[in-house]
CSV table of C-alpha atoms in Angstrom, one decimal:
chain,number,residue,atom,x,y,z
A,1,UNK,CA,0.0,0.0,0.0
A,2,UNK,CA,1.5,3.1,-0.8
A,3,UNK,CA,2.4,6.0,1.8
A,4,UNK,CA,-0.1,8.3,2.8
A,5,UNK,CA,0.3,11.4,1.1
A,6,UNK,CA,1.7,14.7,2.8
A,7,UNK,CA,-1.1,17.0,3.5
A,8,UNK,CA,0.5,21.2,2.5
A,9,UNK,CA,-1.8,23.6,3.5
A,10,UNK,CA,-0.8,27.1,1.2
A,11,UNK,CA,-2.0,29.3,4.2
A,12,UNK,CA,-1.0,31.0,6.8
A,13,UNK,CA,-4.5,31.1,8.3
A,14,UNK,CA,-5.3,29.0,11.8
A,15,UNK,CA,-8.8,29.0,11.1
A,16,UNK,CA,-7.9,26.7,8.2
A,17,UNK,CA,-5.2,24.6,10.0
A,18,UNK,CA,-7.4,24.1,13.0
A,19,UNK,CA,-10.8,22.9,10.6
A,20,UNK,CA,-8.1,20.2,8.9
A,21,UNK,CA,-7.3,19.1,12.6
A,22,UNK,CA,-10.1,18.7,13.7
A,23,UNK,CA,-11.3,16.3,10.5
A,24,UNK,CA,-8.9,14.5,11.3
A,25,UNK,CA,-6.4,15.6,8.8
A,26,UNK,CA,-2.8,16.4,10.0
A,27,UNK,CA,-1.6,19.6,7.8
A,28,UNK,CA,2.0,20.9,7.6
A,29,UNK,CA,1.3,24.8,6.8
A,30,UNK,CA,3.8,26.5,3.9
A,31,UNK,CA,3.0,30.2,3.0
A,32,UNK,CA,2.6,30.8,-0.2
A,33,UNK,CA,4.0,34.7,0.0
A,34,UNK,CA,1.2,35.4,-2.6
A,35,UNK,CA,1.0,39.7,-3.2
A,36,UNK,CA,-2.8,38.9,-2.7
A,37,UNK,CA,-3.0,43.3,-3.3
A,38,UNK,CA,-1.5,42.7,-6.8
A,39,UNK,CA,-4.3,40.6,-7.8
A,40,UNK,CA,-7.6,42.2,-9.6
A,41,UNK,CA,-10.8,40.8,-10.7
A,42,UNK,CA,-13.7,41.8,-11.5
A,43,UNK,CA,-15.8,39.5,-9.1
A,44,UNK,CA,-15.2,38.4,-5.6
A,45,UNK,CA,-15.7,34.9,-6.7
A,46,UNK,CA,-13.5,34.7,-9.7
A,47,UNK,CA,-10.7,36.7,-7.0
A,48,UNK,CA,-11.3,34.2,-4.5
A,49,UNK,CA,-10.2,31.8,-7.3
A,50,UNK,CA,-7.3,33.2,-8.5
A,51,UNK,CA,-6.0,33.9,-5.5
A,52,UNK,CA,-6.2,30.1,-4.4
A,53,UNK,CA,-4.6,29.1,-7.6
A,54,UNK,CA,-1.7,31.0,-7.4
A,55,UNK,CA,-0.7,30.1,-3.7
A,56,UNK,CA,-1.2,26.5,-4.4
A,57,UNK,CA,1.2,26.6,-7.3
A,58,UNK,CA,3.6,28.8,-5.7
A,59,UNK,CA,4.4,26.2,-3.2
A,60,UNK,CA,3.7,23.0,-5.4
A,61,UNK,CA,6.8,24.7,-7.3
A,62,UNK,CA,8.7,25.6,-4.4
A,63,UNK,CA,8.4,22.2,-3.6
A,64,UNK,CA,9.3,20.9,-6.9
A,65,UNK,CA,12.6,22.1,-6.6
A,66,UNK,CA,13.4,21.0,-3.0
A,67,UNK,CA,15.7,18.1,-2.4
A,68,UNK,CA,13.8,17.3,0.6
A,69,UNK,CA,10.1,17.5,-0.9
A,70,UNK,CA,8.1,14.8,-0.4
A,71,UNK,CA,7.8,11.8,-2.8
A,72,UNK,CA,3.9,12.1,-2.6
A,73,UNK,CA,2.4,15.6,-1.8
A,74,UNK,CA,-0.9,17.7,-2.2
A,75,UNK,CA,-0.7,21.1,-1.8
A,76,UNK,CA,-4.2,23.0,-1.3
A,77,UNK,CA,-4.2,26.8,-1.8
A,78,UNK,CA,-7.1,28.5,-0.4
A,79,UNK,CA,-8.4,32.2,-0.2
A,80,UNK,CA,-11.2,33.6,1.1
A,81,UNK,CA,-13.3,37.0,-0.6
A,82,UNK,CA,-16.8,38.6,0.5
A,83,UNK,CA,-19.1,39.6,-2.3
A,84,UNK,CA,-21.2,42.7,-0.1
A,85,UNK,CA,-23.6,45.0,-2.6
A,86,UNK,CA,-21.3,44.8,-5.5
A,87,UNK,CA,-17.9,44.9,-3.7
A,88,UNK,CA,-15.3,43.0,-3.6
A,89,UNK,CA,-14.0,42.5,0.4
A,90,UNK,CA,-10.5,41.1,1.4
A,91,UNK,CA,-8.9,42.4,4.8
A,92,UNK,CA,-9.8,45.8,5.2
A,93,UNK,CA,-6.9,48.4,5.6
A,94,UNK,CA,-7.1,49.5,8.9
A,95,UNK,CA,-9.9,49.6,11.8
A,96,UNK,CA,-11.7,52.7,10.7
A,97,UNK,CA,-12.2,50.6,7.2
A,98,UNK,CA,-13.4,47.4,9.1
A,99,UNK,CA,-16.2,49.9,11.8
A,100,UNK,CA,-17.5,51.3,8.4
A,101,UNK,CA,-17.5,48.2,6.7
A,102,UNK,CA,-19.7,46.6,9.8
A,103,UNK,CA,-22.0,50.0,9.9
A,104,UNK,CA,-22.8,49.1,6.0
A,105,UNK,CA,-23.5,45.4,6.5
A,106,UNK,CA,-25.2,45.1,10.0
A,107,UNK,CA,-28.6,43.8,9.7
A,108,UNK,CA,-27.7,43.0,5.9
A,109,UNK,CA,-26.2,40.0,4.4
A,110,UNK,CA,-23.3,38.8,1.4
A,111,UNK,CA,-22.0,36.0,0.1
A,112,UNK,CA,-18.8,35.0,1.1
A,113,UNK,CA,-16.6,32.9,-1.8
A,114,UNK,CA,-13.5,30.4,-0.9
A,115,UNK,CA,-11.6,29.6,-3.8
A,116,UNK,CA,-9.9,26.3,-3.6
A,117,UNK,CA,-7.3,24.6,-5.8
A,118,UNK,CA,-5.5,21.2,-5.0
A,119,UNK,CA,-2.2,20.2,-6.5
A,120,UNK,CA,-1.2,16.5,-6.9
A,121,UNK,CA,2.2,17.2,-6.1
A,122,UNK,CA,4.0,14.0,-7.7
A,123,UNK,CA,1.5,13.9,-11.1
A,124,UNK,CA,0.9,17.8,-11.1
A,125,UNK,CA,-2.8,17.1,-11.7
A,126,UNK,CA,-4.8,20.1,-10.5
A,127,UNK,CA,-8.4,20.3,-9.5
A,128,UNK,CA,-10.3,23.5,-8.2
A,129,UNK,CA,-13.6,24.7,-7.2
A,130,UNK,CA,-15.3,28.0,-5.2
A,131,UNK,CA,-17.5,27.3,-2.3
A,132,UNK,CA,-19.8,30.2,-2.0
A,133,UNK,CA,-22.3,30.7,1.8
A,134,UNK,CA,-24.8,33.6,2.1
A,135,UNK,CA,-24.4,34.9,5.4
A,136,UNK,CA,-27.2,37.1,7.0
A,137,UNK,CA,-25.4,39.7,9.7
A,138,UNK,CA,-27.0,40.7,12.8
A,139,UNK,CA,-27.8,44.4,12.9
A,140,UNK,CA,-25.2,45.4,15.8
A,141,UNK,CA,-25.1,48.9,17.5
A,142,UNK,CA,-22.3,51.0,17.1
A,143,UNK,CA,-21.2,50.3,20.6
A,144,UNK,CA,-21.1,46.0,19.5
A,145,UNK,CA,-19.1,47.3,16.3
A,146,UNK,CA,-16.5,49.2,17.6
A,147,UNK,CA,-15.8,46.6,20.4
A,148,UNK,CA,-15.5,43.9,18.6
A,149,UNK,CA,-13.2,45.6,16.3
A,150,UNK,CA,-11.0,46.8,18.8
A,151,UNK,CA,-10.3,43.3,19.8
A,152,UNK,CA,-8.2,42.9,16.5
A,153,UNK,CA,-9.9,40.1,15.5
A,154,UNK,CA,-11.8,41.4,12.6
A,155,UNK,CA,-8.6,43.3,11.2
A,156,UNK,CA,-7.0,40.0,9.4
A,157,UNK,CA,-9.2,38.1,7.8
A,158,UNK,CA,-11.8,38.6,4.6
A,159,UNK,CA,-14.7,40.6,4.8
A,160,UNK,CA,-14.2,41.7,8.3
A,161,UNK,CA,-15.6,38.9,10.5
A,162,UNK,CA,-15.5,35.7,11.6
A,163,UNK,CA,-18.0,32.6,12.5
A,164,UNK,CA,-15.3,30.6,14.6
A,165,UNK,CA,-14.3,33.6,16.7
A,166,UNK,CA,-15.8,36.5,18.1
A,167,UNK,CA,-17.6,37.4,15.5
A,168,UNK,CA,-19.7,34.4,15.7
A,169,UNK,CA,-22.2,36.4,18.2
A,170,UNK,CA,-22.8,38.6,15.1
A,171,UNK,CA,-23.7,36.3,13.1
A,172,UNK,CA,-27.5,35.3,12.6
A,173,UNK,CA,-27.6,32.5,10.1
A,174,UNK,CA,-26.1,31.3,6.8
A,175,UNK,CA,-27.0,29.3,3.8
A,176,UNK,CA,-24.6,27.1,2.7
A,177,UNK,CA,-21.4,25.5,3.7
A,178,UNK,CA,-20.0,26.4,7.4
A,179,UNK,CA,-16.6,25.5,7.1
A,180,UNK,CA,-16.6,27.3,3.9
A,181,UNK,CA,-16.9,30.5,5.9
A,182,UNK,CA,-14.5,29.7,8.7
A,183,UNK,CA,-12.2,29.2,5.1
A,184,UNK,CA,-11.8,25.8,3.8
A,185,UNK,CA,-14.8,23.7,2.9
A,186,UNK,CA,-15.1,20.5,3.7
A,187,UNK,CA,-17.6,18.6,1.5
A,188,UNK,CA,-15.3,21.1,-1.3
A,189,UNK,CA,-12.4,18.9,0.0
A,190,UNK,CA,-13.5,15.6,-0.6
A,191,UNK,CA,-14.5,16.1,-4.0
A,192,UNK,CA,-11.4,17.8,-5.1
A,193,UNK,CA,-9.9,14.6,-3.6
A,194,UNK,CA,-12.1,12.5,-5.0
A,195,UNK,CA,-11.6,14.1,-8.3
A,196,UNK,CA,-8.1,12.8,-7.8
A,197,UNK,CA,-9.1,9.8,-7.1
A,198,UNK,CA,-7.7,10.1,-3.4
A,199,UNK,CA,-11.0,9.0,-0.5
A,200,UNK,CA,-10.5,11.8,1.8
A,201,UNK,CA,-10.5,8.9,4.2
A,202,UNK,CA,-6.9,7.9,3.4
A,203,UNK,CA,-5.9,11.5,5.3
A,204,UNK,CA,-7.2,10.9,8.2
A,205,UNK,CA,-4.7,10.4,10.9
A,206,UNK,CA,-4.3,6.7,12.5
A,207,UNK,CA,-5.7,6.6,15.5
């Protein structure tokens, strides 16, 4: 039977490293040093999708000319956009960017896009797909907004809030995926696997 293969998440997000753990699937993390502010599109998910592309092949060619790479490898890049009344929403710049963002969508709703795009490492196949999740905001005072972005949390990641964090609280329901929101799909996953012919099964760690 041949070797599991080595799990490279293209991402310096924990959100994404602590979902993989706790499915079971043991990721060793390798920043991609994508410029993600050099990248245009014209829609957040066709941005969420190039961005994910380009970190996964960054490091699936790093790796490609390491002596110590791994004989089998996948490399997933992932990268997370918020489509909110025809914007386009990454990180915001700096807190007074992420209070007015929260003052526009409170009580409001978007659709949050993850691109994802899996490198077979070893046969350079390549399979890729967006998850997209409406999510409905709660409509938050001023007081809730400015608190919660003092806390930092809302500063680093897409859109300007989280569903595994803090930001949870503000969050009244979605439709779709979960762990597409918190940054890496899931049931995405397995198909791109399975597109490889790999059963997401073979990741999990032995118990």
């Amino acid at each position: 039977m041949a070797a599991r293969p080595t799990f490279i998440l293209a991402s310096a997000s924990p959100a994404r490293r602590t979902l993989l753990d706790a499915a079971g699937i043991d990721a060793e993390v390798i920043v991609s040093g994508v410029d993600e502010d050099a990248v245009e599109a014209t829609t957040a998910e066709a941005l969420s999708a190039v961005l994910a592309r380009m970190k996964a092949h960054a490091v699936a060619e790093r790796l490609r000319h390491s002596a110590t790479a791994p004989a089998r490898a996948l490399v997933l890049g992932c990268d997370s956009v918020l489509a909110f009344d025809g914007q386009i929403l990454g990180k915001p710049d700096d807190a007074d960017d992420a209070v007015k963002r929260w003052q526009a969508m409170r009580g409001r709703s978007g659709v949050l896009h993850t691109g994802h795009c899996l490198v077979e490492l070893h046969t350079g196949r390549v399979t890729e797909e967006v998850g997209s999740t409406v999510v409905h905001f709660a409509d938050i005072g001023d007081a809730e907004i400015e608190a919660y972005v003092a806390t930092g949390e809302p500063l680093w990641v897409a859109g300007s809030f989280t569903i595994d964090g803090l930001g949870g609280a503000f969050i009244e329901r979605i439709e779709g995926d979960h762990s597409n929101v918190v940054g890496l799909s899931l049931p995405l996953l397995r198909r791109l696997l399975a597109a490889l012919d790999i059963p997401i099964t073979e990741l999990w760690r032995q118990r």
